[in-house]
Short mmCIF file of C-alpha atoms in Angstrom, two decimals:
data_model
loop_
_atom_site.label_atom_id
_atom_site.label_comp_id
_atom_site.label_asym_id
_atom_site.label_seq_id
_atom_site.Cartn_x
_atom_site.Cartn_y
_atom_site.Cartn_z
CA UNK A 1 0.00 0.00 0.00
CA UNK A 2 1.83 3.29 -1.50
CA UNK A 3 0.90 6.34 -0.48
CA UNK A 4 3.14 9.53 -1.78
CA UNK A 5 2.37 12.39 1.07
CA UNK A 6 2.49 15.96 1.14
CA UNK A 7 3.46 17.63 4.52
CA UNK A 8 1.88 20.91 5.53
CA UNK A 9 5.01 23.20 7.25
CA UNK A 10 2.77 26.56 7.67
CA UNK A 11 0.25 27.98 8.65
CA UNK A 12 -0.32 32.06 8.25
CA UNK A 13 -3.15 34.21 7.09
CA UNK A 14 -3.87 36.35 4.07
CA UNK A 15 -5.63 39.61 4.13
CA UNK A 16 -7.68 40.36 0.68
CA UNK A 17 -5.41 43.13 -0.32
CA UNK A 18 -2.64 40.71 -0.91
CA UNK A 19 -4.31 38.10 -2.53
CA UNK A 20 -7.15 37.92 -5.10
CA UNK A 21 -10.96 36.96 -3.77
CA UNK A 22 -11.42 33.20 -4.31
CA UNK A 23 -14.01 32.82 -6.41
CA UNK A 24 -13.05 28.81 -7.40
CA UNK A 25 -11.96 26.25 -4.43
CA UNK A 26 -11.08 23.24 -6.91
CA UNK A 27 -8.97 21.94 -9.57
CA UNK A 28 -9.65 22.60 -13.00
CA UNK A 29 -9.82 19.25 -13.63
CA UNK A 30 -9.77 19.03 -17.39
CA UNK A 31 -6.45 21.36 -17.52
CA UNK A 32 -4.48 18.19 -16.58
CA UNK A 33 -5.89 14.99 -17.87
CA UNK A 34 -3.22 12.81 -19.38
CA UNK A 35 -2.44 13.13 -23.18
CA UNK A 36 -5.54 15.64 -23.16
CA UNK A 37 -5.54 18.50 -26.22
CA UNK A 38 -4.01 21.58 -24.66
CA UNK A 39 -3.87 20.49 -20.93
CA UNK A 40 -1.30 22.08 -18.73
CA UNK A 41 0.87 20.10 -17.12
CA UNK A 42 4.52 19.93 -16.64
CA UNK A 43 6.31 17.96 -18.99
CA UNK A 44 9.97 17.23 -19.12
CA UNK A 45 12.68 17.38 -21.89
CA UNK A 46 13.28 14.40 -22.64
CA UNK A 47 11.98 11.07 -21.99
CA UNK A 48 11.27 9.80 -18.70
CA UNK A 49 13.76 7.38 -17.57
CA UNK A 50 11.45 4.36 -16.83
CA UNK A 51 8.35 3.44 -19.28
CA UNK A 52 5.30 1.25 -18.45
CA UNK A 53 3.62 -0.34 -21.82
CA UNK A 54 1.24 -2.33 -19.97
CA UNK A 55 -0.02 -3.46 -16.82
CA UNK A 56 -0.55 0.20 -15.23
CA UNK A 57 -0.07 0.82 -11.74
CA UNK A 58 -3.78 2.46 -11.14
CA UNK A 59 -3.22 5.75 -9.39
CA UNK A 60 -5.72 8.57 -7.32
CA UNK A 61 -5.35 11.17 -4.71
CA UNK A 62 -6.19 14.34 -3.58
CA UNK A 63 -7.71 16.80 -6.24
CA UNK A 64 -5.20 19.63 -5.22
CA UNK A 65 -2.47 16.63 -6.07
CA UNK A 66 -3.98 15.64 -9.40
CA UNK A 67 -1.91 17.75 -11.75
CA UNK A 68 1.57 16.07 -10.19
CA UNK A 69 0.16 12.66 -11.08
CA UNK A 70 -1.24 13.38 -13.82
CA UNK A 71 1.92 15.00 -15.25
CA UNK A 72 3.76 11.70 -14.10
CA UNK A 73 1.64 9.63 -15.65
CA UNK A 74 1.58 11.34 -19.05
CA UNK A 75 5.86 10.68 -18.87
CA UNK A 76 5.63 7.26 -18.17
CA UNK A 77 2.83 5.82 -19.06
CA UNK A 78 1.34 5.24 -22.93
CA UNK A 79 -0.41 7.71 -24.74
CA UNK A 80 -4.11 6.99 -24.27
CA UNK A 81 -6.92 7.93 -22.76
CA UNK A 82 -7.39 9.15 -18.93
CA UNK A 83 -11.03 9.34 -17.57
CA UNK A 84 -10.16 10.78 -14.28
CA UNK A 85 -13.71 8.90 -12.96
CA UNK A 86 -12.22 5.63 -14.30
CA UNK A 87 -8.72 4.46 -15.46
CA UNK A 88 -5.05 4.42 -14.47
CA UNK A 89 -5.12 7.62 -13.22
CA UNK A 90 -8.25 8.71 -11.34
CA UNK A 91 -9.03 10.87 -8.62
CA UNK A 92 -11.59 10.91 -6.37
CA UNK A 93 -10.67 13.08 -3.33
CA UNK A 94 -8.28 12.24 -0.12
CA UNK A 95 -10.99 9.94 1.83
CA UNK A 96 -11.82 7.92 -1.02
CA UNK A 97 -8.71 7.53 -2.60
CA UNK A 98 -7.56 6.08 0.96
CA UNK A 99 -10.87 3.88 1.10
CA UNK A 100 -9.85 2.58 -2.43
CA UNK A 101 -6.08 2.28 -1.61
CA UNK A 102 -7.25 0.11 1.76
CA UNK A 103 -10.21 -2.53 -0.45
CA UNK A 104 -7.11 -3.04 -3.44
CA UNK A 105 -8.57 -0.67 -5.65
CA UNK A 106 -5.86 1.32 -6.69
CA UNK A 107 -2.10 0.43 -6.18
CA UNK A 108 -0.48 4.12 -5.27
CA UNK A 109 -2.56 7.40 -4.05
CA UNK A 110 -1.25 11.35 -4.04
CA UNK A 111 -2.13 12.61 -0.82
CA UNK A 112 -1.79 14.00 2.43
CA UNK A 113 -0.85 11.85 5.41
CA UNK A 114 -3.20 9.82 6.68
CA UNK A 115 -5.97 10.23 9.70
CA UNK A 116 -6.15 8.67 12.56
CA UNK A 117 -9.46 7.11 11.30
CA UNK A 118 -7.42 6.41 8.39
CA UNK A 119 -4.96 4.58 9.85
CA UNK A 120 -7.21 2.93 12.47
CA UNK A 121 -9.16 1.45 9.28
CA UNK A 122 -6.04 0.25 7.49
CA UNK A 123 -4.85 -1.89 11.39
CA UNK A 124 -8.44 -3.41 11.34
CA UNK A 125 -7.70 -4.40 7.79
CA UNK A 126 -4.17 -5.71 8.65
CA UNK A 127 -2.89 -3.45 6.00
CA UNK A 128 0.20 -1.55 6.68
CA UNK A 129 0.74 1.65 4.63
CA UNK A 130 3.92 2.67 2.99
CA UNK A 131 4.29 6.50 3.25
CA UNK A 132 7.13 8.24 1.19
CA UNK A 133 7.50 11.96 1.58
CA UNK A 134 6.77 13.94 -1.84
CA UNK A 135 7.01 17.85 -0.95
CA UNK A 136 5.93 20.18 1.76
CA UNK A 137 3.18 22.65 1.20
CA UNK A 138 1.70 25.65 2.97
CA UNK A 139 -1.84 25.79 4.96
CA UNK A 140 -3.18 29.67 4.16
CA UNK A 141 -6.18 30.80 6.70
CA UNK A 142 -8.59 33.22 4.68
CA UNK A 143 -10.50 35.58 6.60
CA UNK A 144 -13.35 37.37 4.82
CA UNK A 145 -12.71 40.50 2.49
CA UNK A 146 -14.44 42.68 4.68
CA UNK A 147 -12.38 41.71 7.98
CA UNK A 148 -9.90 44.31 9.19
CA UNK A 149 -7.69 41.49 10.57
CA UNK A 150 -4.22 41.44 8.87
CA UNK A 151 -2.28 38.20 10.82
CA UNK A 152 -2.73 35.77 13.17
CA UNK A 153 -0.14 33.91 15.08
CA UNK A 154 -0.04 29.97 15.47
CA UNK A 155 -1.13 30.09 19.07
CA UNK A 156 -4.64 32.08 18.19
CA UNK A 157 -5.43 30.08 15.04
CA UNK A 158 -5.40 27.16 17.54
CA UNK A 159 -7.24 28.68 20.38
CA UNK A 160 -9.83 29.47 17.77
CA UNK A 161 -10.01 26.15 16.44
CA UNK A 162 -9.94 24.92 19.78
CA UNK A 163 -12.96 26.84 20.84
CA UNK A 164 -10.97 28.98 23.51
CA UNK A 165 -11.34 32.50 21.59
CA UNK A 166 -14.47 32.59 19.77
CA UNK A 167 -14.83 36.53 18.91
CA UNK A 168 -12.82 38.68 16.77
CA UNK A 169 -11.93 40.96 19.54
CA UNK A 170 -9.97 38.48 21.28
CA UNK A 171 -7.43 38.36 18.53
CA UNK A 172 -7.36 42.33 17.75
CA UNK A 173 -10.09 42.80 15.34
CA UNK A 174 -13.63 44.29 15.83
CA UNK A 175 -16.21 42.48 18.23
CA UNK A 176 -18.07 39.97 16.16
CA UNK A 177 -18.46 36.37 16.68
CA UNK A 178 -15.75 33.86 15.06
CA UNK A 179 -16.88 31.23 12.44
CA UNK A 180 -14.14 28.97 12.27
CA UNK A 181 -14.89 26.53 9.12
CA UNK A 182 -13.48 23.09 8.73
CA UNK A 183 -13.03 20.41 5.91
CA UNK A 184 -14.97 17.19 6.02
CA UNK A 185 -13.43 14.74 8.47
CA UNK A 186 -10.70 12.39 6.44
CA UNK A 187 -10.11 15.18 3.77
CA UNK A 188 -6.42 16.02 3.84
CA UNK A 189 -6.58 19.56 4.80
CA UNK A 190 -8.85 18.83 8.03
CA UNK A 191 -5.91 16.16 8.66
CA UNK A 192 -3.83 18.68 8.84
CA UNK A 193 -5.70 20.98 10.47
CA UNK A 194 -5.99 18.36 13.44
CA UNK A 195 -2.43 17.79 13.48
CA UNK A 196 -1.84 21.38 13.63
CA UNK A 197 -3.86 21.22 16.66
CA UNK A 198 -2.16 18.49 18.86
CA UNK A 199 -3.46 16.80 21.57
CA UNK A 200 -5.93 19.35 22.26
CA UNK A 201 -9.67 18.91 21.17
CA UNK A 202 -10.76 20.35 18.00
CA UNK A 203 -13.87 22.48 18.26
CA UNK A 204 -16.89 21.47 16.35
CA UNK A 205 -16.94 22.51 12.78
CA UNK A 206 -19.70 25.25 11.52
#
């Protein structure tokens, strides 16, 4: 059971004057399917030093990863077509690309280090996981366009996500109360969010 993981190193805050409003929160998908006319991936120059003709190891991950796998795939593997629903490189999200990893669905998935759910699932299984380290990426807290607040240190991000400071005054902004949104429980980013956290108990998401 391979599973290539990305590590998340920071954790800061972006005020809307330094970045542009998110209007999109996924991957553009059909920018980086395999062999696809005019997709965008990252290609090398000159051949990839290991082919497959046959036999494919099936791959899937995390959306956010599907453009690195993608771009792997279309250096090694033959020039065909890529459903990413349904063939040698899929993806269908974090938790599901674990779920398929554990039941032998897939052979190798892109993403983020496993939950403790996760790796409670893959014990009761008997299934042991074989992690290797791909990158390191950054965990950015948004805060809405019209909030004066510019930063936030580690230590209030986590008493607001521990339920400790739960208004904007607490942390130097204007009194208002604090929603503190969260990702669904065995997506990568809430992983990381809860080891962020520690030992201490994560508040209940909004």
């Amino acid at each position: 059971m391979v599973v290539l993981t990305l590590g998340v190193v920071q954790f800061q805050s972006y005020q809307e004057a330094q970045l542009d409003t998110i209007t999109e929160a996924d991957v553009e998908i059909d920018n980086y399917i395999p062999y696809a006319n005019d997709n965008t991936l990252a290609t090398l120059d000159k051949e990839a030093s290991i082919q497959f003709d046959d036999d494919l190891p099936v791959l899937d991950g995390a959306t956010a990863l599907y453009p690195i796998y993608a771009a792997f795939a279309e250096a090694v593997y033959p020039e065909g077509t890529y459903n990413p629903d349904r063939s040698a490189v899929r993806r269908t999200q974090t938790d599901n690309a674990y779920t398929a990893l554990l039941h032998e669905e897939v052979d190798i998935i892109f993403a983020p280090a496993p939950s403790s759910n996760q790796r409670a699932e893959a014990e009761e299984l008997n299934v042991e996981f074989e992690l290797t380290p791909l990158g390191r990426e950054a965990f950015v807290f948004f805060v809405n366009e019209t909030n004066p607040i510019e930063s936030l240190t580690s230590e209030q991000l986590r008493s607001i996500y521990t339920g400790e400071v739960t208004n904007w005054a607490e942390v130097g902004g204007e009194s208002g109360t604090i929603q503190a949104f969260q990702r669904p429980e065995g997506s990568g980013s809430q992983t990381a969010l809860q080891q962020f956290i520690g030992e201490d108990e994560l508040m209940d998401s909004c």
